[in-house]
């Protein structure tokens, strides 16, 4: 009994922690609930990259994710769709002009030296120093107050830059960004320390131009060009309406389920309803703590898992009623009901979890949301149905006898009848009497 009381207080602490988490942590909502933009980028081949391989797509996805993060937009989704496309979902952003331009640019920074050309023609030759050798770039001003882009190289890049400037003393070193010459200063002396500046030529940089270059350089270059092949937006009004309808549907569904449990299973049904409320609080708090991005499909998985949690209680209570009809005392009936139903509950939930894992691994973003919330809900529902409900049943009924069968949805005449029928069959079998 002492262990059951300890478990009861542990459940109370879990409930309190869940409520605090729900109140403190923000809910992470998907694009279909808060509104925003959805883009599909398609990778394009170049003369250097003739085939879009999984490695190229992985690098492209990483670069796009960095760029989206530089936009300062939270909860953005970037995932591969097919062999050479990326799906980008940007919540709370409905003006796509800046985002489209930012995501589509290649951001190739290349340093070059002057080579011998024909007829006095100026030709630039690669020297092996690119934007991949950068540690970071920042926006600053020079002595004249013009905007410049300050570059800081990583360890390997610093050595390359020092060797390059040492070899080019008295000569020009050109800086190209996305194929356009930005500046070509004459190197007066070797530059050590791994730092340089891009001044933007004679006319200098406008602030917006310099800021865009800094953001693109810090986000990283795209391994291949990518064009936008699809774009659409979801208005915030539609998202708010979806949230309102989801809340209403969830409340109505939960209400009918709880009413059904009380009408059919009486007092155990009421206990199951309390456990169901605790389950819902725990699950929602877990979604916020992870955090899980809730979409309409994710909410559907959440509601479906509530139904599966009740399904486990139904199996337990039906087993328990069978034990009571067989004449078992209340304590034995409760334990047998949970023990005998466990295998069925475990098997059914495991098949659901396996299916959810497959859907999550192979499905689109919408399917992933549904699969994740369903899988987490099923795991938590097993704890709720088996641990919480069983503990409450033992605390309320203890080891006493069944005095009020109606509280369990049974008639007094039903109690023990199954036991009597079994004994009658045994006696008849002993004397060779057939039913």
XYZ file of C-alpha atoms in Angstrom:
435
model
C 0.000 0.000 0.000
C 2.904 2.316 0.809
C 4.313 1.917 -2.723
C 0.918 2.779 -4.211
C 0.760 6.006 -2.181
C 4.275 6.934 -3.326
C 3.256 6.272 -6.941
C 0.131 8.370 -6.449
C 2.161 11.377 -5.301
C 4.606 10.819 -8.146
C 1.667 11.071 -10.557
C 0.528 14.269 -8.819
C 4.003 15.775 -9.288
C 3.973 14.772 -12.965
C 0.611 16.511 -13.402
C 1.889 19.679 -11.723
C 5.041 19.652 -13.867
C 2.905 19.147 -16.985
C 0.653 22.101 -16.144
C 3.662 24.349 -15.474
C 5.263 23.297 -18.787
C 2.038 23.981 -20.693
C 1.737 27.444 -19.143
C 5.396 28.430 -19.559
C 6.542 26.872 -22.843
C 5.189 28.266 -26.149
C 3.381 25.987 -28.562
C 5.304 25.304 -31.764
C 2.739 25.554 -34.573
C 3.161 24.497 -38.173
C 2.670 26.517 -41.331
C -0.935 25.424 -41.819
C -1.900 26.834 -38.403
C -0.025 30.165 -38.259
C 0.141 31.011 -41.952
C 3.256 31.640 -44.002
C 4.948 30.617 -47.219
C 5.874 27.360 -48.875
C 8.577 27.160 -51.555
C 9.951 24.266 -53.583
C 13.531 24.622 -54.864
C 14.957 22.427 -57.602
C 18.719 21.885 -57.890
C 20.286 22.530 -61.290
C 23.398 20.983 -62.773
C 26.475 22.989 -63.729
C 29.507 22.381 -65.920
C 31.372 21.154 -62.831
C 28.490 19.115 -61.348
C 26.762 17.134 -64.085
C 24.650 14.952 -61.761
C 22.625 15.856 -58.669
C 23.749 13.231 -56.168
C 22.438 12.655 -52.608
C 25.622 14.301 -51.308
C 24.971 17.424 -53.379
C 21.385 17.557 -52.091
C 22.590 17.142 -48.514
C 25.003 20.070 -48.916
C 22.318 22.150 -50.623
C 19.878 21.461 -47.790
C 22.492 22.443 -45.205
C 23.248 25.709 -47.021
C 19.549 26.572 -47.403
C 18.907 25.838 -43.710
C 21.735 28.238 -42.807
C 20.277 30.907 -45.053
C 16.793 30.524 -43.633
C 18.229 30.864 -40.135
C 19.898 34.111 -41.200
C 16.458 35.434 -42.142
C 15.614 35.285 -38.430
C 12.443 33.232 -38.986
C 11.779 30.583 -36.349
C 10.242 27.137 -36.882
C 11.191 26.949 -40.572
C 11.134 23.501 -42.198
C 13.645 22.525 -44.907
C 13.444 18.959 -46.178
C 14.259 17.016 -49.323
C 11.381 16.016 -51.591
C 12.288 13.619 -54.381
C 15.748 13.377 -55.921
C 16.551 17.039 -56.523
C 13.979 19.207 -54.786
C 13.780 20.888 -51.388
C 10.557 21.885 -49.629
C 10.876 25.075 -47.559
C 8.095 26.157 -45.194
C 8.496 29.613 -43.623
C 5.871 30.465 -40.953
C 4.620 34.039 -40.498
C 6.188 35.254 -43.761
C 3.805 36.071 -46.607
C 6.018 38.498 -48.590
C 8.243 36.184 -50.603
C 10.224 38.675 -52.665
C 13.175 39.081 -50.311
C 13.154 35.440 -49.226
C 13.072 34.183 -52.823
C 16.006 36.365 -53.843
C 17.950 35.405 -50.731
C 17.380 31.655 -51.102
C 18.092 31.488 -54.809
C 21.512 33.193 -54.935
C 24.650 31.081 -55.077
C 26.953 33.320 -52.921
C 30.210 32.217 -54.537
C 33.185 34.194 -53.214
C 36.409 33.610 -55.208
C 39.861 35.199 -55.037
C 41.886 35.399 -58.248
C 45.204 36.677 -59.538
C 46.040 38.355 -62.825
C 47.126 36.008 -65.619
C 48.674 36.618 -68.996
C 46.037 37.409 -71.638
C 45.985 38.139 -75.370
C 46.235 41.699 -76.837
C 46.536 43.295 -73.420
C 43.257 41.727 -72.300
C 43.046 41.340 -68.484
C 42.506 37.703 -67.459
C 41.958 36.411 -63.916
C 43.113 33.016 -62.710
C 41.812 31.054 -59.681
C 44.231 30.711 -56.782
C 42.351 28.175 -54.641
C 40.996 30.655 -52.063
C 37.167 30.784 -51.847
C 34.292 31.520 -49.498
C 34.675 28.034 -48.041
C 37.867 29.295 -46.359
C 35.943 31.971 -44.423
C 35.226 31.793 -40.707
C 32.822 34.762 -40.783
C 32.125 38.102 -42.420
C 30.872 41.325 -40.836
C 29.521 44.678 -41.970
C 31.650 47.714 -41.102
C 32.872 51.061 -42.451
C 36.291 52.186 -43.660
C 38.153 55.405 -42.816
C 36.075 57.389 -45.299
C 32.797 56.166 -43.824
C 31.918 53.889 -46.733
C 30.372 50.481 -46.098
C 32.764 47.555 -46.445
C 32.528 43.800 -45.914
C 35.153 42.581 -43.453
C 36.350 39.010 -43.931
C 37.912 36.727 -41.345
C 39.413 33.463 -42.606
C 39.639 30.173 -40.779
C 43.031 28.617 -39.938
C 43.532 27.018 -43.349
C 42.213 30.090 -45.139
C 44.501 32.396 -43.153
C 47.564 30.479 -44.325
C 46.330 30.476 -47.933
C 45.656 34.222 -47.780
C 49.076 34.974 -46.274
C 50.874 32.878 -48.920
C 48.807 34.464 -51.674
C 49.470 38.077 -50.624
C 53.153 37.300 -50.146
C 53.378 35.985 -53.698
C 51.364 38.888 -55.153
C 53.243 41.851 -53.636
C 53.106 44.659 -56.203
C 50.369 42.905 -58.170
C 46.558 42.920 -58.165
C 44.408 40.416 -56.305
C 40.807 40.282 -57.531
C 37.754 39.460 -55.413
C 34.739 38.041 -57.268
C 31.285 37.549 -55.750
C 28.817 35.457 -57.772
C 30.946 35.955 -60.853
C 31.098 39.767 -60.565
C 34.330 41.646 -59.849
C 33.977 43.534 -56.564
C 37.468 44.949 -56.185
C 41.032 44.318 -57.363
C 43.450 46.021 -54.963
C 47.222 46.048 -55.451
C 48.983 44.092 -52.700
C 51.599 46.381 -51.065
C 52.872 43.861 -48.514
C 52.054 40.353 -47.213
C 48.887 40.294 -45.078
C 49.018 38.111 -42.010
C 46.302 37.444 -39.415
C 43.672 36.137 -41.801
C 41.648 39.344 -42.249
C 40.649 41.287 -45.371
C 38.030 43.746 -46.647
C 35.842 44.056 -49.728
C 35.300 47.730 -50.512
C 32.926 47.525 -53.441
C 35.137 49.335 -55.952
C 35.225 53.060 -56.682
C 31.516 53.642 -56.053
C 31.499 51.653 -52.828
C 28.662 49.585 -51.379
C 25.150 50.645 -50.546
C 24.164 49.471 -47.072
C 21.564 46.960 -48.318
C 24.027 45.524 -50.855
C 26.776 45.071 -48.261
C 24.352 43.581 -45.728
C 23.058 41.071 -48.286
C 26.605 39.992 -49.121
C 27.448 39.515 -45.428
C 24.340 37.444 -44.815
C 24.940 35.276 -47.854
C 28.613 34.718 -47.007
C 27.819 33.796 -43.416
C 25.052 31.449 -44.561
C 27.402 29.652 -46.934
C 27.491 29.169 -50.673
C 25.089 26.897 -52.491
C 26.903 23.903 -54.000
C 24.711 24.189 -57.099
C 22.223 26.767 -58.384
C 18.610 26.226 -57.312
C 15.478 27.616 -58.956
C 12.051 28.067 -57.403
C 9.546 25.762 -59.128
C 6.586 26.130 -56.745
C 5.407 28.772 -54.323
C 2.238 29.387 -52.337
C 1.127 31.104 -49.175
C -1.226 30.268 -46.315
C -2.977 33.244 -44.752
C -2.919 33.685 -40.968
C -6.725 33.944 -40.947
C -7.031 30.434 -42.376
C -4.531 29.194 -39.787
C -6.437 30.775 -36.891
C -9.682 29.259 -38.177
C -8.019 25.833 -38.344
C -6.861 26.162 -34.732
C -10.360 27.110 -33.555
C -11.959 24.181 -35.380
C -9.309 21.781 -34.083
C -9.937 22.873 -30.492
C -13.677 22.447 -30.929
C -13.330 19.031 -32.558
C -10.913 17.878 -29.865
C -13.172 19.078 -27.030
C -16.268 17.454 -28.543
C -14.457 14.189 -29.243
C -12.934 14.031 -25.772
C -16.293 14.862 -24.188
C -18.133 12.076 -26.006
C -15.402 9.562 -25.178
C -15.521 10.457 -21.476
C -19.325 10.286 -21.441
C -19.243 6.857 -23.084
C -16.801 5.536 -20.481
C -18.969 6.718 -17.572
C -22.203 5.352 -19.065
C -20.793 1.924 -19.887
C -18.230 1.316 -17.130
C -19.572 3.592 -14.375
C -17.027 4.235 -11.593
C -14.044 2.612 -13.381
C -15.036 4.680 -16.418
C -14.880 7.844 -14.315
C -11.423 6.831 -13.069
C -10.383 6.210 -16.677
C -11.643 9.688 -17.580
C -9.478 11.225 -14.859
C -6.516 9.228 -16.165
C -7.390 10.432 -19.679
C -7.249 14.074 -18.576
C -3.874 13.422 -16.937
C -2.727 11.693 -20.124
C -3.750 14.684 -22.245
C -1.885 17.099 -19.957
C 1.243 14.925 -19.974
C 1.201 14.513 -23.741
C 0.627 18.194 -24.508
C 3.402 19.157 -22.079
C 5.705 16.648 -23.766
C 4.898 18.152 -27.178
C 5.882 21.588 -25.846
C 9.012 20.364 -24.088
C 10.539 18.428 -27.046
C 9.264 20.618 -28.911
C 6.981 19.056 -31.545
C 5.720 21.248 -34.393
C 1.948 20.854 -34.291
C 0.195 20.831 -37.648
C -3.383 19.876 -38.445
C -2.168 16.360 -39.173
C -0.242 16.343 -35.888
C -3.345 17.359 -33.964
C -5.211 14.523 -35.703
C -2.551 12.101 -34.445
C -2.924 13.553 -30.944
C -6.706 13.066 -30.950
C -6.378 9.562 -32.398
C -3.954 8.604 -29.621
C -6.587 9.689 -27.077
C -8.983 7.180 -28.613
C -6.318 4.486 -28.407
C -5.708 5.323 -24.735
C -9.399 4.736 -24.038
C -9.285 1.524 -26.070
C -6.704 0.138 -23.637
C -8.986 0.942 -20.695
C -11.898 -0.792 -22.410
C -9.871 -3.987 -22.786
C -8.854 -3.827 -19.116
C -12.366 -3.190 -17.815
C -13.939 -5.926 -19.923
C -11.373 -8.402 -18.582
C -12.094 -7.179 -15.077
C -15.853 -7.674 -15.516
C -15.214 -11.227 -16.693
C -13.289 -11.890 -13.488
C -16.087 -10.421 -11.348
C -18.692 -12.530 -13.141
C -16.541 -15.552 -12.363
C -16.807 -14.790 -8.658
C -13.352 -13.319 -8.037
C -12.946 -10.709 -5.305
C -12.408 -7.099 -6.323
C -8.640 -6.980 -5.716
C -8.033 -10.139 -7.742
C -10.347 -8.969 -10.514
C -8.494 -5.656 -10.860
C -5.083 -7.319 -11.021
C -6.269 -10.016 -13.421
C -7.983 -7.486 -15.642
C -4.779 -5.491 -16.090
C -2.515 -8.552 -16.378
C -4.662 -10.412 -18.900
C -5.255 -7.318 -21.064
C -1.604 -6.231 -21.120
C -0.535 -8.578 -23.934
C -3.325 -7.393 -26.230
C -2.618 -3.738 -25.400
C 1.121 -4.129 -25.951
C 0.732 -5.951 -29.272
C -1.747 -3.464 -30.706
C 0.293 -0.460 -29.589
C 3.542 -1.897 -30.910
C 2.027 -2.399 -34.366
C 0.879 1.222 -34.298
C 4.334 2.438 -33.238
C 6.033 0.403 -35.980
C 3.638 1.837 -38.560
C 4.282 5.355 -37.231
C 8.043 4.881 -37.521
C 7.680 3.756 -41.147
C 5.428 6.724 -41.940
C 7.883 9.115 -40.292
C 10.854 7.715 -42.215
C 9.175 7.633 -45.623
C 6.427 10.246 -45.465
C 6.234 13.935 -46.344
C 6.302 16.707 -43.727
C 2.546 16.466 -43.156
C 2.678 12.691 -42.698
C 5.725 13.020 -40.419
C 3.783 15.307 -38.076
C 0.919 12.841 -37.854
C 3.247 9.869 -37.295
C 5.315 11.600 -34.604
C 2.386 12.772 -32.474
C 0.660 9.410 -32.815
C 3.766 7.440 -31.791
C 4.474 9.645 -28.760
C 0.793 9.518 -27.804
C 0.676 5.733 -27.952
C 3.747 5.372 -25.722
C 2.326 7.785 -23.139
C -1.108 6.122 -23.351
C 0.365 2.786 -22.263
C 1.750 4.447 -19.132
C -1.555 6.211 -18.528
C -3.835 3.207 -19.048
C -1.733 0.687 -17.141
C 0.047 2.660 -14.404
C -2.227 5.616 -13.604
C -5.590 3.850 -13.907
C -4.413 0.760 -12.000
C -2.978 2.850 -9.185
C -6.187 4.841 -8.810
C -8.291 1.665 -8.837
C -6.274 0.105 -6.027
C -6.278 3.276 -3.950
C -10.048 3.681 -4.217
C -11.149 0.051 -3.876
C -8.249 -1.390 -1.875
C -8.624 -5.136 -1.213
C -12.325 -5.034 -0.381
C -15.114 -7.179 -1.720
C -17.511 -6.082 -4.418
C -20.502 -4.628 -2.555
C -22.059 -2.518 -5.300
C -21.887 -4.284 -8.678
C -23.831 -1.450 -10.320
C -20.798 0.799 -9.880
C -19.041 -1.499 -12.361
C -21.905 -1.732 -14.828
C -22.930 -5.192 -13.550
C -26.067 -6.650 -12.045
C -25.958 -8.490 -8.725
C -27.383 -11.552 -10.466
C -24.389 -11.675 -12.805
C -21.774 -11.995 -10.058
C -20.481 -15.513 -9.740
C -22.754 -16.907 -12.469
C -19.838 -17.691 -14.735
C -18.174 -19.543 -11.859
C -21.383 -21.516 -11.130
C -21.827 -22.394 -14.801
C -18.253 -23.658 -14.980
C -18.676 -25.814 -11.876
C -21.938 -27.246 -13.262
C -20.192 -28.238 -16.481
C -17.445 -29.929 -14.511
C -19.927 -31.925 -12.439
C -21.887 -32.937 -15.513
C -18.686 -34.018 -17.212
C -17.806 -36.233 -14.235
C -21.094 -38.091 -14.570
C -21.119 -38.146 -18.365
C -24.035 -35.743 -18.684
C -23.962 -33.692 -21.885
C -25.415 -30.160 -22.147
